[in-house]
């Protein structure tokens, strides 16, 4: 199950504007629609009746993922949101039918099965599973239709920023397994250590931002700019900051994702990555300033190797 390498046009609609992360991703050549959003926005979307038709869904922090299906995804996702074992579920992607062409239960089950198989095959993330999904028994004509829908779903998930179904650089290579040492020491004790390596997805440019002693790093992920974990967030907010940026900062400070920095009182450290609608919005939010400066390409010449 691969995404055809052909020109395509994808429509990304933000009905709530930039104040909410929700995107409705689709095109005019398919009956598939992907609803993409951050888990804290679930209640608002449920109230708007946006997640009430059958489909499959993906919950992930792009390190761990869970794939499910439901006749009414909003209800199932609400239960997941209360489950402490699914705290990784920060980003959600719901795949369902477009207006006037909803999926049936069998389509949701088949999408869950296909997406799970794809994630297991690619191994770009660690998959958290409940019961293993079972492949539905389909008539040949239904299977052909499902093949097309599944291919469209993969394509639109990719456009929505869900990249967990694609190998890294074409082929996933996991970390080598080290046999336990009889002496209790690390089997790679003689290896070199590198400082300054990238924590971003392979092939992605990384940026840095400095402002009044604060330092942050980030990168583009689809149409979102991600401020990486470990970046600093300024504590003070300038008077010139607009109301929307103030609201974003209040949400950020209230989310429990900022850690104090010992010996420093004017800023805090992000312990998770945070995605923003644009690089400029990210800069304003973490710096608490209307004109905090520009993100610059990270200077990779600072990377060094330490001898074993």
GROMACS .gro file of C-alpha atoms in nm:
model
  308
    1UNK     CA    1   0.000   0.000   0.000
    2UNK     CA    2   0.191   0.303  -0.128
    3UNK     CA    3   0.108   0.660  -0.218
    4UNK     CA    4   0.106   0.711  -0.598
    5UNK     CA    5   0.378   0.950  -0.715
    6UNK     CA    6   0.153   1.175  -0.921
    7UNK     CA    7   0.075   1.548  -0.908
    8UNK     CA    8  -0.205   1.623  -0.664
    9UNK     CA    9  -0.402   1.909  -0.513
   10UNK     CA   10  -0.492   1.897  -0.146
   11UNK     CA   11  -0.728   2.139   0.026
   12UNK     CA   12  -0.649   2.228   0.388
   13UNK     CA   13  -0.936   2.412   0.553
   14UNK     CA   14  -0.905   2.584   0.893
   15UNK     CA   15  -1.266   2.673   0.986
   16UNK     CA   16  -1.164   2.818   1.323
   17UNK     CA   17  -0.871   3.018   1.186
   18UNK     CA   18  -0.527   3.011   1.346
   19UNK     CA   19  -0.666   3.022   1.701
   20UNK     CA   20  -0.729   2.645   1.684
   21UNK     CA   21  -0.496   2.379   1.542
   22UNK     CA   22  -0.780   2.191   1.368
   23UNK     CA   23  -0.739   2.125   0.993
   24UNK     CA   24  -0.981   1.949   0.758
   25UNK     CA   25  -0.775   1.790   0.480
   26UNK     CA   26  -0.927   1.657   0.158
   27UNK     CA   27  -0.946   1.702  -0.218
   28UNK     CA   28  -1.205   1.688  -0.495
   29UNK     CA   29  -1.084   1.352  -0.632
   30UNK     CA   30  -1.159   1.138  -0.328
   31UNK     CA   31  -1.433   1.066  -0.074
   32UNK     CA   32  -1.174   1.062   0.206
   33UNK     CA   33  -1.137   1.343   0.461
   34UNK     CA   34  -0.875   1.367   0.736
   35UNK     CA   35  -0.949   1.570   1.050
   36UNK     CA   36  -0.617   1.673   1.212
   37UNK     CA   37  -0.597   1.838   1.553
   38UNK     CA   38  -0.430   1.842   1.894
   39UNK     CA   39  -0.603   1.630   2.159
   40UNK     CA   40  -0.689   1.931   2.385
   41UNK     CA   41  -0.915   2.059   2.103
   42UNK     CA   42  -1.133   1.745   2.106
   43UNK     CA   43  -1.417   1.897   2.312
   44UNK     CA   44  -1.451   2.195   2.081
   45UNK     CA   45  -1.461   1.976   1.771
   46UNK     CA   46  -1.712   1.740   1.932
   47UNK     CA   47  -1.939   2.031   2.017
   48UNK     CA   48  -1.921   2.140   1.654
   49UNK     CA   49  -2.028   1.792   1.540
   50UNK     CA   50  -1.713   1.740   1.332
   51UNK     CA   51  -1.623   1.386   1.446
   52UNK     CA   52  -1.958   1.207   1.442
   53UNK     CA   53  -1.926   0.979   1.138
   54UNK     CA   54  -1.759   0.634   1.125
   55UNK     CA   55  -1.390   0.604   1.050
   56UNK     CA   56  -1.042   0.516   1.169
   57UNK     CA   57  -0.813   0.732   1.379
   58UNK     CA   58  -0.447   0.773   1.468
   59UNK     CA   59  -0.320   0.912   1.800
   60UNK     CA   60   0.051   0.985   1.827
   61UNK     CA   61   0.335   1.199   1.953
   62UNK     CA   62   0.537   1.075   1.650
   63UNK     CA   63   0.734   0.840   1.873
   64UNK     CA   64   0.446   0.620   1.994
   65UNK     CA   65   0.116   0.569   1.812
   66UNK     CA   66  -0.224   0.405   1.851
   67UNK     CA   67  -0.460   0.320   1.562
   68UNK     CA   68  -0.830   0.253   1.619
   69UNK     CA   69  -1.174   0.276   1.461
   70UNK     CA   70  -1.516   0.379   1.576
   71UNK     CA   71  -1.869   0.450   1.457
   72UNK     CA   72  -1.845   0.777   1.648
   73UNK     CA   73  -1.476   0.877   1.688
   74UNK     CA   74  -1.552   1.171   1.919
   75UNK     CA   75  -1.681   0.939   2.192
   76UNK     CA   76  -1.399   0.687   2.160
   77UNK     CA   77  -1.134   0.961   2.159
   78UNK     CA   78  -1.287   1.116   2.471
   79UNK     CA   79  -1.231   0.784   2.652
   80UNK     CA   80  -0.872   0.768   2.528
   81UNK     CA   81  -0.812   1.123   2.653
   82UNK     CA   82  -0.892   1.005   3.008
   83UNK     CA   83  -0.666   0.698   2.981
   84UNK     CA   84  -0.333   0.757   3.158
   85UNK     CA   85  -0.166   0.491   2.942
   86UNK     CA   86  -0.229   0.708   2.634
   87UNK     CA   87  -0.063   1.028   2.746
   88UNK     CA   88   0.141   1.014   2.427
   89UNK     CA   89  -0.178   1.093   2.230
   90UNK     CA   90  -0.103   1.459   2.164
   91UNK     CA   91  -0.186   1.471   1.793
   92UNK     CA   92  -0.495   1.307   1.642
   93UNK     CA   93  -0.583   1.225   1.282
   94UNK     CA   94  -0.935   1.096   1.208
   95UNK     CA   95  -0.997   0.940   0.864
   96UNK     CA   96  -1.360   0.931   0.753
   97UNK     CA   97  -1.584   0.988   0.454
   98UNK     CA   98  -1.660   1.327   0.306
   99UNK     CA   99  -1.999   1.501   0.333
  100UNK     CA  100  -2.267   1.292   0.165
  101UNK     CA  101  -2.048   0.979   0.140
  102UNK     CA  102  -1.984   0.851   0.495
  103UNK     CA  103  -1.791   0.532   0.561
  104UNK     CA  104  -1.965   0.225   0.701
  105UNK     CA  105  -1.839   0.015   0.993
  106UNK     CA  106  -1.659  -0.227   0.760
  107UNK     CA  107  -1.459   0.055   0.602
  108UNK     CA  108  -1.344   0.175   0.943
  109UNK     CA  109  -1.239  -0.176   1.044
  110UNK     CA  110  -1.051  -0.228   0.718
  111UNK     CA  111  -0.872   0.107   0.746
  112UNK     CA  112  -0.768   0.023   1.103
  113UNK     CA  113  -0.628  -0.310   0.984
  114UNK     CA  114  -0.445  -0.162   0.683
  115UNK     CA  115  -0.298   0.135   0.870
  116UNK     CA  116  -0.184  -0.092   1.155
  117UNK     CA  117  -0.013  -0.330   0.911
  118UNK     CA  118   0.156  -0.035   0.740
  119UNK     CA  119   0.282   0.110   1.070
  120UNK     CA  120   0.418  -0.228   1.178
  121UNK     CA  121   0.589  -0.274   0.842
  122UNK     CA  122   0.749   0.072   0.836
  123UNK     CA  123   0.845   0.085   1.207
  124UNK     CA  124   0.881   0.465   1.208
  125UNK     CA  125   0.720   0.467   1.556
  126UNK     CA  126   0.650   0.225   1.839
  127UNK     CA  127   0.292   0.106   1.802
  128UNK     CA  128   0.074   0.074   2.110
  129UNK     CA  129  -0.196  -0.185   2.042
  130UNK     CA  130  -0.496  -0.326   2.224
  131UNK     CA  131  -0.648  -0.624   2.045
  132UNK     CA  132  -0.482  -0.693   1.711
  133UNK     CA  133  -0.719  -0.576   1.435
  134UNK     CA  134  -0.848  -0.853   1.206
  135UNK     CA  135  -0.867  -0.821   0.829
  136UNK     CA  136  -1.234  -0.802   0.725
  137UNK     CA  137  -1.371  -1.059   0.482
  138UNK     CA  138  -1.450  -0.850   0.174
  139UNK     CA  139  -1.598  -0.930  -0.166
  140UNK     CA  140  -1.350  -0.867  -0.455
  141UNK     CA  141  -1.540  -0.558  -0.574
  142UNK     CA  142  -1.542  -0.411  -0.221
  143UNK     CA  143  -1.172  -0.486  -0.178
  144UNK     CA  144  -1.092  -0.291  -0.495
  145UNK     CA  145  -1.286   0.009  -0.360
  146UNK     CA  146  -1.113  -0.018  -0.023
  147UNK     CA  147  -0.773  -0.030  -0.196
  148UNK     CA  148  -0.842   0.308  -0.353
  149UNK     CA  149  -0.978   0.460  -0.032
  150UNK     CA  150  -0.679   0.334   0.170
  151UNK     CA  151  -0.434   0.483  -0.081
  152UNK     CA  152  -0.618   0.816  -0.066
  153UNK     CA  153  -0.616   0.802   0.314
  154UNK     CA  154  -0.237   0.754   0.323
  155UNK     CA  155  -0.188   1.044   0.085
  156UNK     CA  156  -0.408   1.281   0.283
  157UNK     CA  157  -0.262   1.170   0.617
  158UNK     CA  158   0.079   1.263   0.477
  159UNK     CA  159  -0.049   1.604   0.369
  160UNK     CA  160  -0.202   1.653   0.715
  161UNK     CA  161   0.141   1.604   0.874
  162UNK     CA  162   0.104   1.241   0.986
  163UNK     CA  163   0.429   1.087   0.860
  164UNK     CA  164   0.432   0.768   1.064
  165UNK     CA  165   0.342   0.550   0.765
  166UNK     CA  166   0.655   0.631   0.567
  167UNK     CA  167   1.004   0.484   0.606
  168UNK     CA  168   1.275   0.728   0.712
  169UNK     CA  169   1.481   0.805   0.401
  170UNK     CA  170   1.304   0.518   0.227
  171UNK     CA  171   1.409   0.252   0.478
  172UNK     CA  172   1.379   0.240   0.855
  173UNK     CA  173   1.690   0.126   1.035
  174UNK     CA  174   1.638   0.054   1.402
  175UNK     CA  175   1.908   0.076   1.669
  176UNK     CA  176   2.137  -0.228   1.689
  177UNK     CA  177   2.072  -0.458   1.980
  178UNK     CA  178   2.362  -0.484   2.224
  179UNK     CA  179   2.413  -0.814   2.409
  180UNK     CA  180   2.435  -0.778   2.785
  181UNK     CA  181   2.792  -0.752   2.913
  182UNK     CA  182   2.906  -1.006   3.170
  183UNK     CA  183   3.104  -0.732   3.347
  184UNK     CA  184   2.793  -0.516   3.373
  185UNK     CA  185   2.942  -0.244   3.149
  186UNK     CA  186   2.813  -0.102   2.823
  187UNK     CA  187   2.918  -0.308   2.522
  188UNK     CA  188   2.982   0.017   2.332
  189UNK     CA  189   3.219   0.171   2.588
  190UNK     CA  190   3.482   0.227   2.322
  191UNK     CA  191   3.252   0.426   2.090
  192UNK     CA  192   3.287   0.799   2.026
  193UNK     CA  193   3.042   1.060   2.153
  194UNK     CA  194   2.911   1.338   1.928
  195UNK     CA  195   2.785   1.675   2.048
  196UNK     CA  196   2.547   1.891   1.850
  197UNK     CA  197   2.369   1.623   1.646
  198UNK     CA  198   2.019   1.699   1.515
  199UNK     CA  199   1.705   1.583   1.697
  200UNK     CA  200   1.480   1.668   1.401
  201UNK     CA  201   1.346   1.423   1.138
  202UNK     CA  202   1.610   1.320   0.887
  203UNK     CA  203   1.650   1.559   0.596
  204UNK     CA  204   1.485   1.849   0.781
  205UNK     CA  205   1.654   2.187   0.824
  206UNK     CA  206   1.684   2.300   1.184
  207UNK     CA  207   1.656   2.661   1.300
  208UNK     CA  208   1.756   2.856   1.609
  209UNK     CA  209   1.629   3.175   1.770
  210UNK     CA  210   1.794   3.400   2.028
  211UNK     CA  211   1.616   3.678   2.216
  212UNK     CA  212   1.727   3.856   2.537
  213UNK     CA  213   1.935   3.558   2.646
  214UNK     CA  214   1.668   3.306   2.551
  215UNK     CA  215   1.757   3.031   2.304
  216UNK     CA  216   1.526   2.798   2.113
  217UNK     CA  217   1.545   2.559   1.820
  218UNK     CA  218   1.278   2.438   1.578
  219UNK     CA  219   1.196   2.289   1.239
  220UNK     CA  220   0.917   2.264   0.983
  221UNK     CA  221   0.690   1.955   0.992
  222UNK     CA  222   0.449   1.979   0.701
  223UNK     CA  223   0.268   2.311   0.731
  224UNK     CA  224   0.351   2.348   1.104
  225UNK     CA  225   0.659   2.494   1.272
  226UNK     CA  226   0.770   2.282   1.567
  227UNK     CA  227   0.961   2.430   1.861
  228UNK     CA  228   1.172   2.144   1.993
  229UNK     CA  229   1.176   2.012   2.348
  230UNK     CA  230   1.460   2.174   2.543
  231UNK     CA  231   1.390   2.519   2.399
  232UNK     CA  232   1.346   2.811   2.637
  233UNK     CA  233   1.027   3.014   2.686
  234UNK     CA  234   1.044   3.370   2.821
  235UNK     CA  235   0.849   3.437   3.138
  236UNK     CA  236   0.764   3.804   3.076
  237UNK     CA  237   0.517   3.923   2.811
  238UNK     CA  238   0.568   4.260   2.640
  239UNK     CA  239   0.284   4.513   2.642
  240UNK     CA  240   0.288   4.525   2.260
  241UNK     CA  241   0.186   4.157   2.228
  242UNK     CA  242  -0.157   4.101   2.070
  243UNK     CA  243  -0.442   3.920   2.246
  244UNK     CA  244  -0.405   3.600   2.040
  245UNK     CA  245  -0.039   3.562   2.135
  246UNK     CA  246  -0.127   3.627   2.500
  247UNK     CA  247  -0.388   3.351   2.484
  248UNK     CA  248  -0.134   3.110   2.331
  249UNK     CA  249   0.116   3.188   2.609
  250UNK     CA  250  -0.147   3.141   2.879
  251UNK     CA  251  -0.235   2.803   2.730
  252UNK     CA  252   0.133   2.708   2.710
  253UNK     CA  253   0.204   2.807   3.072
  254UNK     CA  254  -0.107   2.626   3.191
  255UNK     CA  255  -0.033   2.301   3.007
  256UNK     CA  256   0.227   2.175   3.253
  257UNK     CA  257   0.496   2.144   2.984
  258UNK     CA  258   0.738   2.410   3.114
  259UNK     CA  259   1.012   2.325   3.361
  260UNK     CA  260   1.198   2.575   3.584
  261UNK     CA  261   1.563   2.639   3.499
  262UNK     CA  262   1.782   2.632   3.808
  263UNK     CA  263   1.945   2.970   3.875
  264UNK     CA  264   1.736   3.147   3.609
  265UNK     CA  265   1.409   3.327   3.684
  266UNK     CA  266   1.319   3.500   3.356
  267UNK     CA  267   1.252   3.192   3.141
  268UNK     CA  268   1.153   2.825   3.153
  269UNK     CA  269   1.236   2.516   2.950
  270UNK     CA  270   0.999   2.322   2.724
  271UNK     CA  271   0.988   1.951   2.811
  272UNK     CA  272   0.785   1.859   2.499
  273UNK     CA  273   0.782   1.974   2.138
  274UNK     CA  274   0.509   2.225   2.046
  275UNK     CA  275   0.371   2.284   1.694
  276UNK     CA  276   0.262   2.632   1.579
  277UNK     CA  277   0.081   2.753   1.265
  278UNK     CA  278   0.393   2.943   1.152
  279UNK     CA  279   0.751   3.026   1.251
  280UNK     CA  280   0.663   3.387   1.333
  281UNK     CA  281   0.376   3.282   1.561
  282UNK     CA  282   0.611   3.037   1.733
  283UNK     CA  283   0.867   3.314   1.792
  284UNK     CA  284   0.607   3.552   1.936
  285UNK     CA  285   0.462   3.285   2.164
  286UNK     CA  286   0.789   3.165   2.317
  287UNK     CA  287   0.947   3.513   2.343
  288UNK     CA  288   0.638   3.702   2.459
  289UNK     CA  289   0.720   3.976   2.211
  290UNK     CA  290   0.561   4.121   1.898
  291UNK     CA  291   0.895   4.147   1.712
  292UNK     CA  292   1.129   3.884   1.863
  293UNK     CA  293   1.349   3.845   1.556
  294UNK     CA  294   1.384   3.572   1.294
  295UNK     CA  295   1.462   3.203   1.308
  296UNK     CA  296   1.803   3.136   1.153
  297UNK     CA  297   1.944   2.812   1.017
  298UNK     CA  298   2.123   2.628   1.296
  299UNK     CA  299   2.501   2.655   1.269
  300UNK     CA  300   2.601   2.289   1.233
  301UNK     CA  301   2.971   2.381   1.231
  302UNK     CA  302   2.948   2.375   1.613
  303UNK     CA  303   2.907   1.995   1.611
  304UNK     CA  304   3.214   1.816   1.741
  305UNK     CA  305   3.334   1.461   1.797
  306UNK     CA  306   3.494   1.355   2.123
  307UNK     CA  307   3.751   1.079   2.112
  308UNK     CA  308   3.675   0.751   2.281
   0.00000   0.00000   0.00000
